[in-house]
């Protein structure tokens, strides 16, 4: 099997992964690479990355800092242009020349940022934050209709419009602000939402609320969600599919339960073993990560590899150097 | 139990407002034994960081300690005069702040930042300080020859380890760690905490560990206190907090963590 083969060649359905299947995908990355700087100092932030987002499904992208997950998010947001490869939106490549298609793309693909405290303008009310995208992208709405739409959006994200709309961001908690951010992506009629660590700056007690909201939105509005995180436990909570990245490469991907219950790549195993587990105390030898092992896994995982192995249906792993 | 290292007795701290005061810490008492890791867990705004600051008297107005005592080996920290306080800070209580990797001075070499601490508190000269710096860096798995580098040349995890090395340079009796690994990813977090655990066993210092990650806390700490709105609602050994939580709030806190294995949690923690 070649490098992420499923896009290029037609194969039997058993081999076909949801994530790399571009048919009926709303957005697909086709062997995209992104390099920063020039040789010999070039950094390959993404190496031949392929995945697809489907309506009503969540794809979790996990990996440590510097593994390339935010680069992927920025590629999807068209903040970076890929060095190689194609970005397909509804089956068609996104061309820079076509202003109308580009506007449609920007409307459909929206982002939720990590920091709810800096992603809202402190000088404006919540109503303003939601009214602006409506005025720009929903030209058919006039006057009172806009206010109604704002109230409707706030209700959708379980905030009380009468209470929240006139407030300024500093009067809201982190969780409430993140809900406003979600409402803002819905205001323009997003079809794809890229959420870059949406809950990492929130309190534990409100995290689940925000994740549940994302889950509901996905289900009810058929959104395609790209959920970027380093917390595998929450990835399992919201996502159907998972991609594990390291050093710009996708090292393992597939159905979220299959990958977590039966991790094959040494880096995935390392990542899973480091997740805090209250069952195992630090003094327990099982909990000990050996520095030498960690270094070795990192070194081996960073070597670019072409060979992909299918572990079971919907679970693939990049073979590591022997 | 013999005399605890740190003993907090009926501590009450208010933030003074124009019209009303906000009680951030309400009648909190707990002890930390020699060589123990004690954890404080709770949401943001529950007062755990306020306690951390109060221990080395770093709290600033409008925070005001209304009542209570903070005893370190029997001596009340609140009675120290400014000169004693200077000696006390860092030498007896060291602190790793939240996002500590940003607390290094970006325009000074690592070496100079160690010298700052070692010269002020122990009157070391440059040569002695360099030797001590090399020793401390080795403890946290950083090449000693990198002491001539600037903070931006290190990764976040390495910077965090450097801060911990500076903290331990004076052999403090207790290290207060306020969310030391929150900004780091899980593998790096594990490496750092494992190292702290080993160093604690070697040098015998105590740790007051503050985080909101209960799972991690149960792994690291010997005993845990759960805080809610300024009050310490539950205090027990780590195993009991995990296996048999008594207070409703502790149970809700547990319920709000999606677990890696087993059933998906569905209920939302009530606050």
Coordinates of C-alpha atoms in Angstrom, one line a residue:
Chain A
X1 CA 0.0 0.0 0.0
X2 CA 1.4 3.4 -0.9
X3 CA 1.4 6.6 0.9
X4 CA -2.1 7.4 2.0
X5 CA -3.3 5.4 -1.0
X6 CA -7.0 5.7 -0.7
X7 CA -7.2 9.1 -2.4
X8 CA -5.3 8.3 -5.5
X9 CA -6.3 4.8 -6.3
X10 CA -9.7 3.2 -6.1
X11 CA -9.5 0.3 -3.6
X12 CA -11.9 -2.0 -2.0
X13 CA -14.2 -0.5 0.5
X14 CA -12.7 -2.4 3.4
X15 CA -9.5 -0.6 3.0
X16 CA -11.1 2.7 2.6
X17 CA -10.8 5.0 5.6
X18 CA -13.5 7.6 6.3
X19 CA -10.9 10.2 6.8
X20 CA -9.1 10.0 3.6
X21 CA -12.1 9.2 1.4
X22 CA -12.8 12.4 -0.6
X23 CA -16.1 11.3 -1.9
X24 CA -18.9 13.1 -0.1
X25 CA -16.3 14.9 2.0
X26 CA -17.0 18.5 2.5
X27 CA -13.3 19.4 2.8
X28 CA -10.3 17.3 2.0
X29 CA -6.6 17.7 2.3
X30 CA -4.8 15.8 -0.5
X31 CA -1.2 15.1 0.3
X32 CA -0.5 18.6 1.5
X33 CA 3.0 19.6 2.7
X34 CA 4.0 22.8 4.2
X35 CA 7.6 23.8 4.6
X36 CA 8.9 26.9 6.4
X37 CA 12.3 28.4 5.7
X38 CA 14.8 27.2 3.2
X39 CA 17.2 24.3 3.2
X40 CA 19.3 23.5 5.1
X41 CA 17.1 25.1 7.8
X42 CA 13.8 24.1 6.4
X43 CA 11.1 23.0 8.9
X44 CA 8.6 20.5 7.5
X45 CA 5.6 21.4 9.5
X46 CA 3.3 19.2 7.5
X47 CA 4.4 16.3 5.4
X48 CA 2.1 14.8 2.9
X49 CA -1.0 15.2 5.1
X50 CA -4.3 13.9 3.9
X51 CA -7.6 13.8 5.6
X52 CA -11.2 14.6 4.9
X53 CA -14.0 16.2 6.9
X54 CA -17.5 14.9 6.6
X55 CA -20.8 16.6 7.6
X56 CA -22.0 15.4 11.0
X57 CA -18.7 13.9 11.9
X58 CA -15.8 15.1 14.1
X59 CA -12.2 14.5 13.3
X60 CA -9.8 14.9 16.2
X61 CA -6.2 15.9 15.5
X62 CA -4.0 15.1 18.4
X63 CA -0.3 15.5 19.0
X64 CA 2.2 17.4 21.2
X65 CA 3.1 21.0 20.7
X66 CA 5.1 21.4 17.5
X67 CA 3.7 18.3 15.9
X68 CA 2.0 20.3 13.1
X69 CA -1.6 20.2 14.3
X70 CA -2.0 24.0 14.3
X71 CA -0.3 24.2 10.9
X72 CA -3.0 21.9 9.6
X73 CA -5.7 24.1 11.1
X74 CA -4.1 27.1 9.4
X75 CA -3.9 25.3 6.1
X76 CA -7.6 24.5 6.4
X77 CA -8.3 28.1 7.2
X78 CA -6.2 29.2 4.2
X79 CA -4.0 31.2 6.4
X80 CA -1.1 29.3 4.9
X81 CA -0.9 28.2 1.3
X82 CA 0.3 24.6 1.0
X83 CA 3.8 24.1 -0.4
X84 CA 2.6 21.0 -2.1
X85 CA -0.7 19.2 -2.5
X86 CA -4.3 20.3 -2.9
X87 CA -7.1 21.5 -0.7
X88 CA -10.4 20.3 -1.9
X89 CA -13.7 21.9 -0.9
X90 CA -16.8 20.0 -1.9
X91 CA -14.7 18.0 -4.3
X92 CA -13.1 21.0 -6.1
X93 CA -9.7 22.5 -5.5
X94 CA -9.9 26.0 -4.0
X95 CA -8.4 28.5 -6.5
X96 CA -7.1 31.8 -5.4
X97 CA -8.3 33.6 -8.5
X98 CA -12.0 33.0 -8.0
X99 CA -13.1 35.7 -5.5
X100 CA -16.7 34.4 -5.3
X101 CA -15.6 30.8 -4.5
X102 CA -13.1 32.1 -2.0
X103 CA -15.8 34.2 -0.2
X104 CA -18.0 31.1 -0.1
X105 CA -15.1 29.1 1.3
X106 CA -14.3 31.7 4.0
X107 CA -18.0 31.8 5.0
X108 CA -18.3 28.0 5.2
X109 CA -15.1 27.3 7.1
X110 CA -15.0 29.0 10.5
X111 CA -12.7 28.8 13.4
X112 CA -13.0 28.7 17.2
X113 CA -9.9 29.8 18.9
X114 CA -8.1 28.5 22.0
X115 CA -8.3 31.7 24.0
X116 CA -11.8 32.9 24.6
X117 CA -10.4 36.0 26.4
X118 CA -8.6 37.5 23.5
X119 CA -10.8 36.4 20.6
X120 CA -13.6 38.8 21.4
X121 CA -13.2 42.6 21.1
X122 CA -13.4 44.0 24.7
X123 CA -14.8 47.3 23.5
X124 CA -17.9 45.8 21.8
X125 CA -21.1 44.2 23.1
X126 CA -21.9 40.5 22.5
X127 CA -24.8 41.6 20.2
X128 CA -22.3 43.6 18.1
X129 CA -20.1 40.5 17.7
X130 CA -23.0 38.5 16.3
X131 CA -24.6 41.4 14.3
X132 CA -21.4 42.1 12.2
X133 CA -21.1 38.7 10.6
X134 CA -24.9 38.7 9.9
X135 CA -24.7 42.1 8.3
X136 CA -21.8 41.0 6.1
X137 CA -22.9 37.6 5.1
X138 CA -26.6 37.7 5.4
X139 CA -27.5 40.7 3.3
X140 CA -31.2 39.6 3.1
X141 CA -31.7 40.4 6.8
X142 CA -32.9 43.9 7.6
X143 CA -33.4 45.9 10.8
X144 CA -35.3 43.9 13.4
X145 CA -34.7 40.6 11.7
X146 CA -31.0 40.9 12.6
X147 CA -31.8 41.4 16.3
X148 CA -34.1 38.3 16.0
X149 CA -31.3 36.4 14.4
X150 CA -28.9 37.4 17.2
X151 CA -31.3 36.3 19.8
X152 CA -31.9 33.1 18.0
X153 CA -28.1 32.4 17.8
X154 CA -27.6 33.0 21.5
X155 CA -30.5 30.7 22.3
X156 CA -28.9 28.0 20.1
X157 CA -25.8 28.1 22.2
X158 CA -27.8 28.0 25.5
X159 CA -27.3 31.6 26.5
X160 CA -30.1 33.9 27.5
X161 CA -30.3 36.6 24.8
X162 CA -31.9 39.3 27.0
X163 CA -29.2 38.9 29.6
X164 CA -26.1 38.3 27.4
X165 CA -26.6 40.4 24.3
X166 CA -26.1 43.8 25.8
X167 CA -23.1 42.7 27.9
X168 CA -19.4 43.2 27.1
X169 CA -17.0 40.2 26.9
X170 CA -15.4 41.0 30.3
X171 CA -18.8 40.4 32.0
X172 CA -18.9 36.8 30.8
X173 CA -17.1 33.7 32.0
X174 CA -14.7 31.8 29.8
X175 CA -17.3 29.1 29.0
X176 CA -19.9 31.7 28.1
X177 CA -17.4 33.5 25.8
X178 CA -16.5 30.3 24.1
X179 CA -20.3 29.8 23.5
X180 CA -20.4 33.3 21.9
X181 CA -17.5 32.3 19.7
X182 CA -19.5 29.2 18.6
X183 CA -22.6 31.4 18.0
X184 CA -20.4 33.6 15.8
X185 CA -19.4 30.7 13.6
X186 CA -23.0 29.7 13.2
X187 CA -24.0 33.3 12.3
X188 CA -22.4 33.1 8.9
X189 CA -23.7 29.6 8.3
X190 CA -20.5 27.6 8.8
X191 CA -20.4 24.1 7.4
X192 CA -16.9 23.3 8.7
X193 CA -15.7 24.4 12.1
X194 CA -12.1 24.2 13.1
X195 CA -11.7 24.2 16.8
X196 CA -8.2 24.7 18.0
X197 CA -8.0 23.5 21.7
X198 CA -11.4 25.1 22.4
X199 CA -11.6 24.0 26.0
X200 CA -8.0 24.1 27.2
X201 CA -8.3 27.5 28.8
X202 CA -11.7 26.7 30.4
X203 CA -12.4 25.4 33.8
X204 CA -12.9 21.7 34.1
X205 CA -16.5 22.1 35.2
X206 CA -17.5 24.0 32.1
X207 CA -15.4 22.0 29.6
X208 CA -17.9 19.3 29.2
X209 CA -20.7 21.8 28.7
X210 CA -18.9 23.3 25.7
X211 CA -17.9 19.9 24.3
X212 CA -21.5 18.8 24.6
X213 CA -22.7 21.9 22.8
X214 CA -20.2 21.2 20.0
X215 CA -21.5 17.6 19.8
X216 CA -25.1 18.8 19.6
X217 CA -24.3 21.4 16.9
X218 CA -22.5 18.7 14.9
X219 CA -25.5 16.4 15.2
X220 CA -28.3 18.8 14.6
X221 CA -26.8 21.1 12.0
X222 CA -24.7 18.5 10.2
X223 CA -21.5 20.4 10.8
X224 CA -18.1 18.9 10.0
X225 CA -15.8 19.5 12.9
X226 CA -12.0 19.5 13.1
X227 CA -11.1 19.2 16.8
X228 CA -7.5 19.9 17.6
X229 CA -6.3 19.0 21.0
X230 CA -3.5 17.3 23.0
X231 CA -6.0 15.9 25.4
X232 CA -6.8 12.4 24.0
X233 CA -9.6 11.8 26.6
X234 CA -11.7 14.8 25.3
X235 CA -10.9 13.7 21.7
X236 CA -12.6 10.4 22.5
X237 CA -15.5 12.3 24.0
X238 CA -16.3 14.4 20.9
X239 CA -14.8 12.6 17.9
X240 CA -15.6 9.7 15.7
X241 CA -12.3 9.6 13.9
X242 CA -8.8 10.5 15.2
X243 CA -5.5 11.4 13.6
X244 CA -2.3 11.3 15.7
X245 CA 0.4 13.6 14.4
X246 CA 4.1 13.8 15.2
X247 CA 6.8 15.9 13.5
X248 CA 4.5 17.0 10.7
X249 CA 3.5 13.4 9.8
X250 CA 0.3 11.6 10.5
X251 CA 1.5 8.5 12.3
X252 CA -1.7 6.7 13.1
X253 CA -5.4 7.3 12.2
X254 CA -8.7 5.6 12.2
X255 CA -11.8 5.1 14.3
X256 CA -11.3 6.8 17.6
X257 CA -12.1 3.8 19.7
X258 CA -10.0 1.4 17.6
X259 CA -6.9 3.7 17.8
X260 CA -7.2 4.3 21.6
X261 CA -8.0 0.7 22.5
X262 CA -5.4 -0.8 20.2
X263 CA -2.6 1.7 19.6
X264 CA 0.0 0.4 17.2
X265 CA 2.4 3.3 16.6
X266 CA 5.0 3.7 19.4
X267 CA 4.3 7.4 19.5
X268 CA 0.6 6.9 20.0
X269 CA 1.4 4.5 22.8
X270 CA 3.7 7.0 24.4
X271 CA 1.0 9.7 24.2
X272 CA -1.6 7.4 25.7
X273 CA 0.7 6.2 28.5
X274 CA 1.4 9.8 29.5
X275 CA -2.3 10.7 29.9
X276 CA -2.9 11.2 33.7
X277 CA -4.5 8.0 35.0
X278 CA -5.7 8.2 38.6
X279 CA -5.4 4.4 38.8
X280 CA -1.7 4.4 38.6
X281 CA 0.4 6.3 41.1
X282 CA 3.7 7.9 40.1
X283 CA 5.6 5.6 42.5
X284 CA 4.3 2.7 40.5
X285 CA 6.9 1.4 38.1
X286 CA 4.3 1.1 35.4
X287 CA 3.8 4.8 35.4
X288 CA 7.5 5.5 34.8
X289 CA 8.4 6.9 31.4
X290 CA 12.1 6.2 30.7
X291 CA 13.8 9.2 29.2
X292 CA 15.8 7.0 26.9
X293 CA 12.6 5.3 25.6
X294 CA 10.9 8.6 25.1
X295 CA 13.9 9.9 23.2
X296 CA 14.1 6.8 21.0
X297 CA 10.4 6.9 20.2
X298 CA 10.6 10.5 19.2
X299 CA 13.7 9.9 17.1
X300 CA 12.1 7.0 15.2
X301 CA 8.8 8.7 14.8
X302 CA 10.3 11.8 13.2
X303 CA 11.9 9.8 10.3
X304 CA 9.7 10.3 7.2
X305 CA 8.2 7.0 6.2
X306 CA 6.1 6.1 3.2
X307 CA 4.8 2.7 4.2
X308 CA 1.3 2.5 5.6
X309 CA -0.1 -0.6 7.3
X310 CA -3.8 -1.3 7.7
X311 CA -4.3 -2.8 11.2
X312 CA -8.0 -3.5 10.8
X313 CA -10.8 -1.8 8.8
X314 CA -10.7 1.9 9.5
X315 CA -7.4 1.8 11.5
X316 CA -4.1 2.6 9.8
X317 CA -0.6 3.2 11.0
X318 CA 2.5 4.5 9.4
X319 CA 5.3 2.0 9.7
X320 CA 8.3 3.2 11.6
X321 CA 11.9 2.8 10.6
X322 CA 13.4 -0.5 11.8
Chain B
X1 CA 2.3 12.9 63.5
X2 CA 5.2 15.1 64.5
X3 CA 5.2 18.8 63.8
X4 CA 4.1 19.5 60.3
X5 CA 6.4 21.5 58.0
X6 CA 3.7 23.9 56.9
X7 CA 0.6 24.5 58.9
X8 CA -2.2 26.7 57.8
X9 CA -4.7 27.6 60.5
X10 CA -8.1 29.2 60.0
X11 CA -6.8 31.3 57.1
X12 CA -9.3 33.9 55.9
X13 CA -8.4 36.3 53.0
X14 CA -10.6 39.0 51.6
X15 CA -10.3 41.1 48.5
X16 CA -11.3 44.6 49.5
X17 CA -13.9 46.1 47.2
X18 CA -15.3 49.6 47.0
X19 CA -18.6 48.6 48.5
X20 CA -18.3 45.0 49.4
X21 CA -15.5 42.6 50.2
X22 CA -15.0 39.3 48.4
X23 CA -14.1 36.4 50.7
X24 CA -11.6 34.5 48.6
X25 CA -10.3 32.2 51.3
X26 CA -12.7 31.3 54.1
X27 CA -11.4 29.6 57.3
X28 CA -9.0 27.2 55.6
X29 CA -6.8 24.9 57.6
X30 CA -4.5 22.2 56.4
X31 CA -1.0 20.8 57.1
X32 CA 1.8 19.7 54.9
X33 CA 4.2 17.2 56.3
X34 CA 7.9 17.0 55.6
X35 CA 8.6 15.4 52.2
X36 CA 4.9 15.3 51.4
X37 CA 3.2 16.4 48.2
X38 CA -0.1 18.1 49.1
X39 CA -2.5 19.0 46.4
X40 CA -5.1 21.8 46.2
X41 CA -7.7 21.3 43.6
X42 CA -10.6 23.5 42.5
X43 CA -11.9 25.7 39.8
X44 CA -10.5 29.1 38.9
X45 CA -11.7 31.7 41.4
X46 CA -11.9 29.2 44.3
X47 CA -9.0 30.8 46.1
X48 CA -6.2 28.2 45.6
X49 CA -3.8 30.6 44.0
X50 CA -4.6 33.2 46.7
X51 CA -3.4 30.7 49.3
X52 CA -0.3 30.0 47.3
X53 CA 0.6 33.7 47.2
X54 CA -0.2 34.2 50.9
X55 CA 2.2 31.5 52.0
X56 CA 5.2 33.5 50.9
X57 CA 3.3 36.8 51.6
X58 CA 3.3 37.7 48.0
X59 CA -0.3 38.8 48.1
X60 CA -0.8 42.4 47.3
X61 CA -3.7 44.8 48.1
X62 CA -6.6 44.6 47.6
X63 CA -6.0 41.1 49.1
X64 CA -6.0 41.2 52.9
X65 CA -5.4 38.4 55.3
X66 CA -8.2 38.9 57.8
X67 CA -7.3 36.2 60.3
X68 CA -5.5 32.9 60.7
X69 CA -2.0 31.8 60.9
X70 CA 0.6 30.4 58.4
X71 CA 3.1 28.4 60.4
X72 CA 6.3 27.1 58.8
X73 CA 8.0 24.9 61.3
X74 CA 6.2 26.6 64.1
X75 CA 7.2 30.2 63.0
X76 CA 4.3 32.4 61.9
X77 CA 5.1 33.8 58.4
X78 CA 2.7 36.7 59.0
X79 CA 4.9 38.0 61.9
X80 CA 8.1 38.3 59.8
X81 CA 9.5 41.8 59.3
X82 CA 10.6 42.8 55.8
X83 CA 14.3 41.8 56.3
X84 CA 13.3 38.4 57.7
X85 CA 10.8 38.0 54.9
X86 CA 13.6 38.5 52.3
X87 CA 15.5 35.7 53.9
X88 CA 12.5 33.5 54.1
X89 CA 11.3 33.8 50.6
X90 CA 13.0 31.5 48.1
X91 CA 15.3 30.0 50.8
X92 CA 12.5 28.4 52.7
X93 CA 9.5 28.7 50.4
X94 CA 10.2 28.7 46.6
X95 CA 7.4 29.2 44.1
X96 CA 6.8 28.0 40.5
X97 CA 4.2 30.2 39.1
X98 CA 1.5 29.5 36.6
X99 CA 3.1 29.6 33.1
X100 CA 6.4 29.9 34.8
X101 CA 8.3 29.4 31.6
X102 CA 7.3 33.0 30.9
X103 CA 8.7 34.2 34.2
X104 CA 12.3 33.9 33.0
X105 CA 13.8 37.3 32.0
X106 CA 14.1 37.1 28.2
X107 CA 17.1 39.4 28.0
X108 CA 19.3 37.6 30.5
X109 CA 21.3 34.4 30.0
X110 CA 20.2 31.4 32.1
X111 CA 23.5 31.7 34.0
X112 CA 22.8 35.3 35.0
X113 CA 19.3 34.4 36.3
X114 CA 20.8 31.6 38.5
X115 CA 23.5 34.1 39.7
X116 CA 20.9 36.6 40.7
X117 CA 19.4 34.1 43.1
X118 CA 22.6 32.5 44.4
X119 CA 24.4 35.8 44.8
X120 CA 21.6 37.5 46.7
X121 CA 20.9 34.7 49.1
X122 CA 24.2 32.9 49.5
X123 CA 26.7 35.6 48.5
X124 CA 28.3 33.3 45.8
X125 CA 30.7 34.7 43.3
X126 CA 30.4 34.1 39.6
X127 CA 32.5 31.0 39.6
X128 CA 30.7 29.3 42.5
X129 CA 27.4 30.2 41.0
X130 CA 28.4 28.7 37.7
X131 CA 29.3 25.4 39.4
X132 CA 26.0 25.4 41.3
X133 CA 24.1 26.2 38.1
X134 CA 25.7 23.3 36.2
X135 CA 24.8 21.0 39.1
X136 CA 21.2 22.1 39.2
X137 CA 20.8 22.0 35.4
X138 CA 22.1 18.4 35.4
X139 CA 19.4 17.5 37.9
X140 CA 16.7 18.6 35.5
X141 CA 18.3 16.9 32.5
X142 CA 19.5 20.0 30.7
X143 CA 23.1 20.1 29.4
X144 CA 25.1 22.4 31.7
X145 CA 26.9 24.1 28.8
X146 CA 23.5 25.5 27.7
X147 CA 23.6 27.9 30.7
X148 CA 25.0 30.6 28.4
X149 CA 21.8 30.5 26.2
X150 CA 18.8 32.8 26.5
X151 CA 15.4 31.6 27.5
X152 CA 13.9 31.8 23.9
X153 CA 16.5 29.2 22.8
X154 CA 14.7 26.6 25.0
X155 CA 11.4 24.8 24.5
X156 CA 8.5 25.5 26.9
X157 CA 9.2 22.2 28.8
X158 CA 12.9 23.0 29.2
X159 CA 12.2 26.5 30.4
X160 CA 9.8 25.1 32.9
X161 CA 12.5 22.7 34.1
X162 CA 15.0 25.6 34.3
X163 CA 12.5 27.5 36.6
X164 CA 12.2 24.4 38.8
X165 CA 16.0 24.2 38.9
X166 CA 16.3 27.8 40.0
X167 CA 13.6 27.1 42.7
X168 CA 15.6 24.2 44.1
X169 CA 19.0 26.0 43.9
X170 CA 18.7 27.1 47.6
X171 CA 17.4 23.8 48.9
X172 CA 14.0 25.2 50.0
X173 CA 11.9 23.4 52.5
X174 CA 8.8 23.6 50.5
X175 CA 8.1 24.4 46.8
X176 CA 4.7 25.9 45.9
X177 CA 3.7 24.9 42.4
X178 CA 0.8 26.8 41.0
X179 CA -0.4 24.9 37.8
X180 CA 3.2 24.1 36.9
X181 CA 2.4 22.1 33.8
X182 CA -0.9 23.4 32.5
X183 CA 0.6 24.9 29.4
X184 CA 2.6 21.8 28.5
X185 CA 1.5 18.7 26.6
X186 CA 1.1 15.4 28.4
X187 CA 4.4 13.7 27.6
X188 CA 6.4 16.7 28.8
X189 CA 4.1 17.1 31.8
X190 CA 4.8 13.5 32.8
X191 CA 8.5 13.9 32.4
X192 CA 8.6 17.0 34.5
X193 CA 6.4 15.7 37.3
X194 CA 8.3 12.4 37.4
X195 CA 11.5 14.3 37.8
X196 CA 10.0 16.5 40.6
X197 CA 8.9 13.3 42.4
X198 CA 12.4 11.8 42.2
X199 CA 14.0 15.1 43.4
X200 CA 11.6 15.3 46.3
X201 CA 12.7 11.8 47.4
X202 CA 16.4 12.7 47.1
X203 CA 16.3 16.1 48.8
X204 CA 13.2 15.7 51.0
X205 CA 11.5 18.9 50.3
X206 CA 7.7 19.2 50.4
X207 CA 5.5 20.3 47.6
X208 CA 2.2 22.2 47.6
X209 CA 0.8 21.3 44.2
X210 CA -2.0 23.3 42.7
X211 CA -3.9 22.2 39.6
X212 CA -7.4 21.6 38.3
X213 CA -6.5 18.3 36.8
X214 CA -7.8 15.9 39.4
X215 CA -6.5 12.8 37.6
X216 CA -3.0 14.1 37.5
X217 CA -3.3 15.2 41.1
X218 CA -4.3 11.7 42.3
X219 CA -1.2 10.3 40.6
X220 CA 1.2 12.8 42.1
X221 CA 0.0 13.8 45.5
X222 CA -0.1 12.0 48.8
X223 CA -3.0 14.0 50.2
X224 CA -5.5 16.3 48.5
X225 CA -7.7 19.2 49.5
X226 CA -10.7 20.2 47.4
X227 CA -11.7 23.8 47.4
X228 CA -15.0 25.3 46.5
X229 CA -15.7 29.1 46.7
X230 CA -13.0 29.7 49.2
X231 CA -13.7 26.8 51.5
X232 CA -11.8 23.6 51.8
X233 CA -14.7 21.2 51.4
X234 CA -12.8 17.9 51.5
X235 CA -9.4 16.8 52.6
X236 CA -8.2 13.2 52.4
X237 CA -5.5 10.9 51.0
X238 CA -5.3 10.8 47.2
X239 CA -6.7 7.2 47.1
X240 CA -9.7 8.2 49.1
X241 CA -10.4 11.3 47.0
X242 CA -10.4 9.1 44.0
X243 CA -12.0 6.0 45.3
X244 CA -14.4 7.3 47.9
X245 CA -15.1 11.0 47.5
X246 CA -17.3 12.3 50.3
X247 CA -18.4 15.7 49.2
X248 CA -20.9 16.1 46.3
X249 CA -18.7 18.7 44.7
X250 CA -15.7 16.3 44.5
X251 CA -18.0 13.7 42.9
X252 CA -19.2 16.3 40.4
X253 CA -15.6 17.3 39.7
X254 CA -14.8 13.7 38.9
X255 CA -17.8 13.4 36.7
X256 CA -16.7 16.4 34.6
X257 CA -13.6 14.5 33.3
X258 CA -14.1 12.5 30.1
X259 CA -12.1 9.3 30.8
X260 CA -9.9 7.6 28.3
X261 CA -11.4 4.2 28.8
X262 CA -14.8 3.0 29.9
X263 CA -18.1 4.6 29.4
X264 CA -18.6 8.0 28.1
X265 CA -19.6 10.5 30.8
X266 CA -22.8 12.3 30.0
X267 CA -23.8 14.5 33.0
X268 CA -22.4 18.0 33.4
X269 CA -20.9 18.8 36.7
X270 CA -23.0 21.2 38.7
X271 CA -21.1 24.1 40.1

